[in-house]
GROMACS .gro file of C-alpha atoms in nm:
model
  312
    1MET     CA    1   0.000   0.000   0.000
    2GLN     CA    2   0.131   0.343  -0.096
    3LEU     CA    3   0.095   0.634   0.149
    4ASP     CA    4   0.185   1.001   0.146
    5ILE     CA    5   0.163   1.285   0.398
    6SER     CA    6  -0.174   1.415   0.280
    7ASP     CA    7  -0.510   1.382   0.457
    8LYS     CA    8  -0.586   1.088   0.227
    9SER     CA    9  -0.347   0.868   0.427
   10LEU     CA   10  -0.462   0.979   0.773
   11PRO     CA   11  -0.696   0.679   0.828
   12VAL     CA   12  -0.397   0.447   0.797
   13TYR     CA   13  -0.183   0.642   1.043
   14GLU     CA   14  -0.474   0.661   1.287
   15ALA     CA   15  -0.538   0.288   1.254
   16LEU     CA   16  -0.176   0.207   1.333
   17ALA     CA   17  -0.162   0.442   1.635
   18SER     CA   18  -0.294   0.176   1.873
   19GLN     CA   19  -0.122  -0.109   2.053
   20VAL     CA   20  -0.442  -0.315   2.031
   21ARG     CA   21  -0.475  -0.271   1.656
   22LEU     CA   22  -0.107  -0.355   1.604
   23SER     CA   23  -0.171  -0.672   1.804
   24ILE     CA   24  -0.470  -0.753   1.580
   25ILE     CA   25  -0.249  -0.718   1.272
   26GLN     CA   26   0.007  -0.951   1.429
   27HIS     CA   27  -0.260  -1.215   1.492
   28LEU     CA   28  -0.392  -1.186   1.137
   29THR     CA   29  -0.046  -1.251   0.990
   30THR     CA   30  -0.079  -1.611   1.110
   31ARG     CA   31  -0.435  -1.675   0.989
   32SER     CA   32  -0.769  -1.507   0.922
   33MET     CA   33  -0.984  -1.482   1.236
   34ASN     CA   34  -1.339  -1.383   1.328
   35ILE     CA   35  -1.437  -1.112   1.579
   36LYS     CA   36  -1.483  -1.357   1.867
   37GLU     CA   37  -1.145  -1.521   1.811
   38LEU     CA   38  -0.969  -1.183   1.798
   39ALA     CA   39  -1.150  -1.067   2.111
   40GLU     CA   40  -1.039  -1.377   2.302
   41ALA     CA   41  -0.682  -1.346   2.173
   42THR     CA   42  -0.656  -0.986   2.299
   43ASN     CA   43  -0.870  -1.021   2.614
   44LEU     CA   44  -1.125  -0.768   2.491
   45SER     CA   45  -1.502  -0.779   2.452
   46SER     CA   46  -1.649  -0.846   2.108
   47ALA     CA   47  -1.806  -0.497   2.112
   48ILE     CA   48  -1.468  -0.326   2.167
   49MET     CA   49  -1.304  -0.553   1.910
   50THR     CA   50  -1.568  -0.454   1.653
   51MET     CA   51  -1.474  -0.086   1.699
   52HIS     CA   52  -1.105  -0.162   1.636
   53ILE     CA   53  -1.187  -0.372   1.331
   54LYS     CA   54  -1.389  -0.086   1.182
   55LYS     CA   55  -1.083   0.141   1.213
   56LEU     CA   56  -0.864  -0.113   1.033
   57GLU     CA   57  -1.127  -0.168   0.764
   58LYS     CA   58  -1.158   0.207   0.701
   59ALA     CA   59  -0.783   0.217   0.644
   60ASN     CA   60  -0.802  -0.084   0.407
   61ILE     CA   61  -0.549  -0.265   0.625
   62ILE     CA   62  -0.791  -0.553   0.669
   63LYS     CA   63  -1.094  -0.669   0.476
   64ALA     CA   64  -1.390  -0.861   0.612
   65LYS     CA   65  -1.589  -1.144   0.462
   66MET     CA   66  -1.919  -1.274   0.595
   67ILE     CA   67  -1.918  -1.653   0.620
   68PRO     CA   68  -2.153  -1.910   0.775
   69GLY     CA   69  -2.058  -2.032   1.123
   70LYS     CA   70  -2.193  -2.254   1.399
   71ALA     CA   71  -2.391  -1.965   1.550
   72GLY     CA   72  -2.498  -1.814   1.217
   73ILE     CA   73  -2.322  -1.565   0.991
   74GLN     CA   74  -1.986  -1.446   1.126
   75LYS     CA   75  -1.739  -1.180   1.017
   76LEU     CA   76  -1.402  -1.319   0.908
   77CYS     CA   77  -1.118  -1.065   0.921
   78ILE     CA   78  -0.842  -1.097   0.661
   79LEU     CA   79  -0.516  -0.902   0.644
   80ASN     CA   80  -0.530  -0.695   0.325
   81VAL     CA   81  -0.172  -0.562   0.296
   82ASP     CA   82   0.177  -0.699   0.346
   83ARG     CA   83   0.374  -0.379   0.299
   84LEU     CA   84   0.333  -0.004   0.356
   85GLU     CA   85   0.545   0.259   0.181
   86ILE     CA   86   0.536   0.630   0.265
   87ASN     CA   87   0.618   0.875  -0.015
   88PHE     CA   88   0.742   1.210   0.111
   89PRO     CA   89   0.734   1.521  -0.112
   90LEU     CA   90   1.027   1.538  -0.349
   91LYS     CA   91   1.319   1.738  -0.219
   92GLN     CA   92   1.377   2.021  -0.462
   93ALA     CA   93   1.721   2.120  -0.585
   94SER     CA   94   1.870   2.427  -0.418
   95PHE     CA   95   1.897   2.611  -0.749
   96SER     CA   96   1.624   2.870  -0.798
   97ASP     CA   97   1.632   2.888  -1.178
   98PHE     CA   98   1.510   2.605  -1.397
   99HIS     CA   99   1.345   2.520  -1.728
  100GLU     CA  100   1.045   2.288  -1.700
  101MET     CA  101   0.899   2.063  -1.966
  102VAL     CA  102   0.606   1.822  -1.919
  103LEU     CA  103   0.554   1.541  -2.170
  104SER     CA  104   0.224   1.355  -2.190
  105VAL     CA  105   0.253   0.977  -2.159
  106GLY     CA  106   0.125   0.928  -2.514
  107HIS     CA  107   0.371   1.170  -2.678
  108TYR     CA  108   0.640   0.910  -2.741
  109THR     CA  109   0.832   0.916  -3.068
  110ASP     CA  110   0.960   0.558  -3.085
  111PHE     CA  111   0.882   0.222  -2.928
  112VAL     CA  112   0.936  -0.151  -2.936
  113VAL     CA  113   0.696  -0.331  -2.703
  114GLU     CA  114   0.580  -0.685  -2.638
  115PRO     CA  115   0.260  -0.811  -2.472
  116THR     CA  116   0.125  -0.781  -2.222
  117CYS     CA  117   0.083  -0.426  -2.347
  118GLY     CA  118  -0.171  -0.154  -2.404
  119LEU     CA  119  -0.262   0.210  -2.360
  120ALA     CA  120  -0.565   0.419  -2.274
  121THR     CA  121  -0.695   0.773  -2.255
  122ILE     CA  122  -0.888   0.893  -1.950
  123GLU     CA  123  -1.209   0.801  -2.137
  124LYS     CA  124  -1.135   0.463  -2.295
  125ILE     CA  125  -0.888   0.190  -2.389
  126ILE     CA  126  -0.716   0.252  -2.723
  127GLY     CA  127  -0.773  -0.043  -2.954
  128GLU     CA  128  -0.724  -0.380  -2.788
  129PHE     CA  129  -0.512  -0.520  -2.508
  130ASP     CA  130  -0.186  -0.696  -2.605
  131GLU     CA  131  -0.174  -0.566  -2.962
  132PRO     CA  132   0.145  -0.356  -3.017
  133ARG     CA  133   0.013  -0.214  -3.345
  134TYR     CA  134  -0.219   0.015  -3.148
  135PHE     CA  135   0.089   0.197  -3.019
  136LEU     CA  136   0.092   0.349  -3.372
  137PHE     CA  137  -0.276   0.441  -3.364
  138PRO     CA  138  -0.321   0.821  -3.407
  139GLU     CA  139  -0.527   0.843  -3.088
  140ARG     CA  140  -0.223   0.728  -2.888
  141VAL     CA  141  -0.115   1.094  -2.842
  142SER     CA  142  -0.404   1.126  -2.595
  143ALA     CA  143  -0.293   0.825  -2.389
  144LYS     CA  144  -0.251   0.885  -2.016
  145ILE     CA  145  -0.145   0.532  -1.923
  146LEU     CA  146   0.059   0.270  -2.108
  147TRP     CA  147   0.221  -0.060  -2.022
  148PHE     CA  148   0.434  -0.337  -2.176
  149SER     CA  149   0.614  -0.649  -2.056
  150LYS     CA  150   0.947  -0.579  -2.226
  151GLY     CA  151   1.093  -0.346  -2.486
  152TYR     CA  152   1.116   0.032  -2.466
  153ILE     CA  153   0.930   0.357  -2.509
  154GLU     CA  154   1.117   0.674  -2.613
  155TYR     CA  155   1.029   1.043  -2.587
  156LYS     CA  156   1.188   1.354  -2.737
  157ALA     CA  157   1.192   1.686  -2.553
  158PRO     CA  158   1.312   2.033  -2.657
  159ASN     CA  159   1.596   2.191  -2.462
  160PHE     CA  160   1.563   2.566  -2.394
  161LEU     CA  161   1.895   2.611  -2.215
  162LEU     CA  162   2.072   2.934  -2.317
  163SER     CA  163   2.445   2.970  -2.372
  164SER     CA  164   2.463   3.201  -2.069
  165GLN     CA  165   2.309   2.935  -1.841
  166ASN     CA  166   2.520   2.666  -1.673
  167PRO     CA  167   2.333   2.335  -1.623
  168LYS     CA  168   2.366   2.184  -1.275
  169GLU     CA  169   2.097   1.917  -1.235
  170LEU     CA  170   1.830   1.751  -1.446
  171GLU     CA  171   1.534   1.602  -1.259
  172ILE     CA  172   1.286   1.370  -1.427
  173SER     CA  173   0.982   1.264  -1.226
  174MET     CA  174   0.711   1.016  -1.321
  175GLU     CA  175   0.464   0.770  -1.170
  176ILE     CA  176   0.570   0.420  -1.265
  177SER     CA  177   0.537   0.054  -1.167
  178SER     CA  178   0.591  -0.300  -1.297
  179GLU     CA  179   0.345  -0.470  -1.533
  180ALA     CA  180   0.208  -0.798  -1.403
  181PRO     CA  181  -0.079  -1.009  -1.536
  182PHE     CA  182  -0.368  -0.849  -1.347
  183THR     CA  183  -0.184  -0.702  -1.042
  184ASN     CA  184   0.085  -0.829  -0.809
  185GLU     CA  185   0.263  -0.620  -0.543
  186ASP     CA  186   0.549  -0.873  -0.545
  187TRP     CA  187   0.646  -0.852  -0.913
  188PRO     CA  188   0.996  -0.701  -0.945
  189SER     CA  189   1.105  -0.545  -1.270
  190ASP     CA  190   1.442  -0.400  -1.369
  191ILE     CA  191   1.360  -0.075  -1.549
  192SER     CA  192   1.645   0.106  -1.726
  193PHE     CA  193   1.659   0.475  -1.818
  194TYR     CA  194   1.852   0.644  -2.099
  195LEU     CA  195   1.907   1.007  -2.191
  196ASN     CA  196   2.054   1.092  -2.531
  197ASN     CA  197   2.150   0.723  -2.571
  198VAL     CA  198   2.350   0.726  -2.246
  199LYS     CA  199   2.236   0.471  -1.990
  200LEU     CA  200   2.157   0.651  -1.667
  201GLY     CA  201   2.103   0.336  -1.461
  202THR     CA  202   1.849   0.073  -1.363
  203TRP     CA  203   1.588   0.081  -1.090
  204THR     CA  204   1.400  -0.228  -0.971
  205SER     CA  205   1.027  -0.167  -0.935
  206PRO     CA  206   0.884  -0.379  -0.650
  207GLY     CA  207   0.550  -0.459  -0.812
  208ASP     CA  208   0.226  -0.369  -0.986
  209TYR     CA  209  -0.033  -0.221  -0.750
  210GLY     CA  210  -0.404  -0.292  -0.737
  211ASP     CA  211  -0.497  -0.314  -0.369
  212ASN     CA  212  -0.681   0.019  -0.392
  213GLN     CA  213  -0.819   0.224  -0.678
  214GLY     CA  214  -0.578   0.497  -0.781
  215LYS     CA  215  -0.668   0.839  -0.646
  216TYR     CA  216  -0.712   0.977  -1.000
  217THR     CA  217  -0.780   0.651  -1.186
  218PRO     CA  218  -1.116   0.678  -1.369
  219ASP     CA  219  -1.410   0.484  -1.225
  220TRP     CA  220  -1.458   0.293  -1.552
  221TRP     CA  221  -1.105   0.147  -1.535
  222PRO     CA  222  -1.111  -0.229  -1.450
  223ARG     CA  223  -1.030  -0.291  -1.084
  224ASP     CA  224  -0.833  -0.609  -1.153
  225ILE     CA  225  -0.549  -0.434  -1.342
  226ASN     CA  226  -0.287  -0.171  -1.254
  227GLN     CA  227  -0.433   0.110  -1.042
  228TYR     CA  228  -0.135   0.325  -0.941
  229GLY     CA  229   0.243   0.337  -0.931
  230LEU     CA  230   0.525   0.495  -0.735
  231LEU     CA  231   0.629   0.856  -0.790
  232LYS     CA  232   0.997   0.832  -0.875
  233ASN     CA  233   1.245   1.116  -0.902
  234LEU     CA  234   1.544   1.055  -1.131
  235ARG     CA  235   1.818   1.315  -1.077
  236ILE     CA  236   2.132   1.360  -1.287
  237SER     CA  237   2.375   1.595  -1.115
  238LEU     CA  238   2.741   1.691  -1.126
  239ASN     CA  239   2.810   1.402  -0.888
  240GLY     CA  240   2.620   1.113  -1.048
  241THR     CA  241   2.269   0.981  -1.113
  242PHE     CA  242   2.027   0.915  -0.829
  243MET     CA  243   1.680   0.763  -0.791
  244ASP     CA  244   1.503   0.923  -0.494
  245GLY     CA  245   1.842   1.015  -0.351
  246GLU     CA  246   1.997   0.670  -0.396
  247ARG     CA  247   2.288   0.649  -0.640
  248ILE     CA  248   2.220   0.424  -0.939
  249SER     CA  249   2.522   0.518  -1.154
  250ASP     CA  250   2.822   0.749  -1.182
  251VAL     CA  251   2.682   0.920  -1.494
  252THR     CA  252   2.692   1.298  -1.444
  253ILE     CA  253   2.517   1.583  -1.619
  254ASN     CA  254   2.837   1.641  -1.817
  255ASP     CA  255   2.811   1.291  -1.967
  256ILE     CA  256   2.465   1.320  -2.125
  257HIS     CA  257   2.507   1.592  -2.395
  258ILE     CA  258   2.290   1.822  -2.188
  259ARG     CA  259   2.334   2.116  -2.428
  260ASP     CA  260   2.182   1.931  -2.724
  261LYS     CA  261   1.885   2.125  -2.857
  262GLN     CA  262   1.674   1.811  -2.835
  263TRP     CA  263   1.683   1.531  -2.578
  264SER     CA  264   1.575   1.170  -2.615
  265PHE     CA  265   1.453   0.989  -2.304
  266ARG     CA  266   1.406   0.613  -2.308
  267ILE     CA  267   1.240   0.381  -2.055
  268ALA     CA  268   1.326   0.016  -2.117
  269VAL     CA  269   1.282  -0.336  -1.983
  270HIS     CA  270   1.544  -0.558  -2.143
  271ASP     CA  271   1.476  -0.923  -2.216
  272ASP     CA  272   1.810  -1.020  -2.056
  273ALA     CA  273   1.740  -0.837  -1.729
  274GLU     CA  274   1.738  -1.037  -1.408
  275ASN     CA  275   1.379  -0.928  -1.342
  276VAL     CA  276   1.175  -0.894  -1.662
  277GLY     CA  277   0.859  -0.763  -1.500
  278GLY     CA  278   0.744  -0.497  -1.746
  279VAL     CA  279   0.661  -0.133  -1.687
  280THR     CA  280   0.348   0.080  -1.648
  281ILE     CA  281   0.368   0.457  -1.689
  282PHE     CA  282   0.089   0.664  -1.533
  283GLY     CA  283   0.006   1.014  -1.653
  284SER     CA  284  -0.237   1.280  -1.537
  285GLY     CA  285  -0.583   1.132  -1.486
  286PHE     CA  286  -0.446   0.796  -1.366
  287GLY     CA  287  -0.274   0.669  -1.052
  288ASN     CA  288  -0.209   0.859  -0.729
  289TYR     CA  289  -0.025   1.160  -0.874
  290ASP     CA  290  -0.195   1.389  -1.125
  291GLN     CA  291   0.109   1.452  -1.344
  292ASP     CA  292   0.276   1.339  -1.663
  293ILE     CA  293   0.652   1.297  -1.722
  294LYS     CA  294   0.812   1.612  -1.583
  295PHE     CA  295   1.159   1.743  -1.671
  296ARG     CA  296   1.329   2.019  -1.473
  297LEU     CA  297   1.673   2.146  -1.573
  298PHE     CA  298   1.827   2.355  -1.295
  299TYR     CA  299   2.095   2.604  -1.389
  300THR     CA  300   2.296   2.902  -1.271
  301LYS     CA  301   2.347   3.220  -1.470
  302GLU     CA  302   2.683   3.352  -1.576
  303GLN     CA  303   2.760   3.682  -1.410
  304GLN     CA  304   2.778   3.974  -1.651
  305PRO     CA  305   3.074   4.212  -1.618
  306ASP     CA  306   2.994   4.530  -1.425
  307SER     CA  307   3.006   4.816  -1.676
  308SER     CA  308   3.092   5.061  -1.398
  309LEU     CA  309   3.430   4.891  -1.358
  310GLU     CA  310   3.533   4.955  -1.718
  311LYS     CA  311   3.852   5.159  -1.757
  312ASP     CA  312   3.829   5.519  -1.869
   0.00000   0.00000   0.00000
């Protein structure tokens, strides 16, 4: 389950802020239990236990299923998550000046993809699932989500850096995950990133998430396939390349032809990777973050000579 520091995640934090509810979670890691069994295991009344279970249900930490029992219908409590991850706001570079470019998910310029694959706008699926030819369909420019099991997708972006501006860091942020059949939170995928044909590094996505509907995912989108991803921040600096602050290579901003008037950015899953688990890219209107692929090039300005110091 993915969390952030917004009000949306408060029910989870509130649910975990209780020794009793933590004990309930511990019991449910061994097996699913009904209200009476949990009450006896924690020395509480069934009425008090019901209140705690409601808190955990509201947070989607557990789910309940009504099943027949000896004394009639009983509520079986089932642990609904096996991992929580908290995403803090991205730490911004200390440079105040930057050029920003946002590319829509469907504005790719080249691709080689293999099924499972597909793409969709915020209104409908484009073409058919698992048919790579629809990646050439004209409507693909409106796509706000796409996925493939292996191959690559490539984007081109204009570079507005001036000769008087010294590039310091390039940040690329996007919401991304693996691509599993249906969904699977334990589905690692080695996803590689390239800028101007220079490999920046590889990040291993943990899985493909479907435990909850994405915050911005349309209601018509099937609930049994990818709902949201992780917001990842790729940063190329003077010291190396980092994913969310963790070094993934020694490639620096001086190695990637940063002054080229046009950049190419490639996201790839290679068929010889250790974990070939595909990739899903979420744009605005899908997932938990209402954004597309965002580029920010931070720079400093060259100081101009002071005319007042000119010799007479």
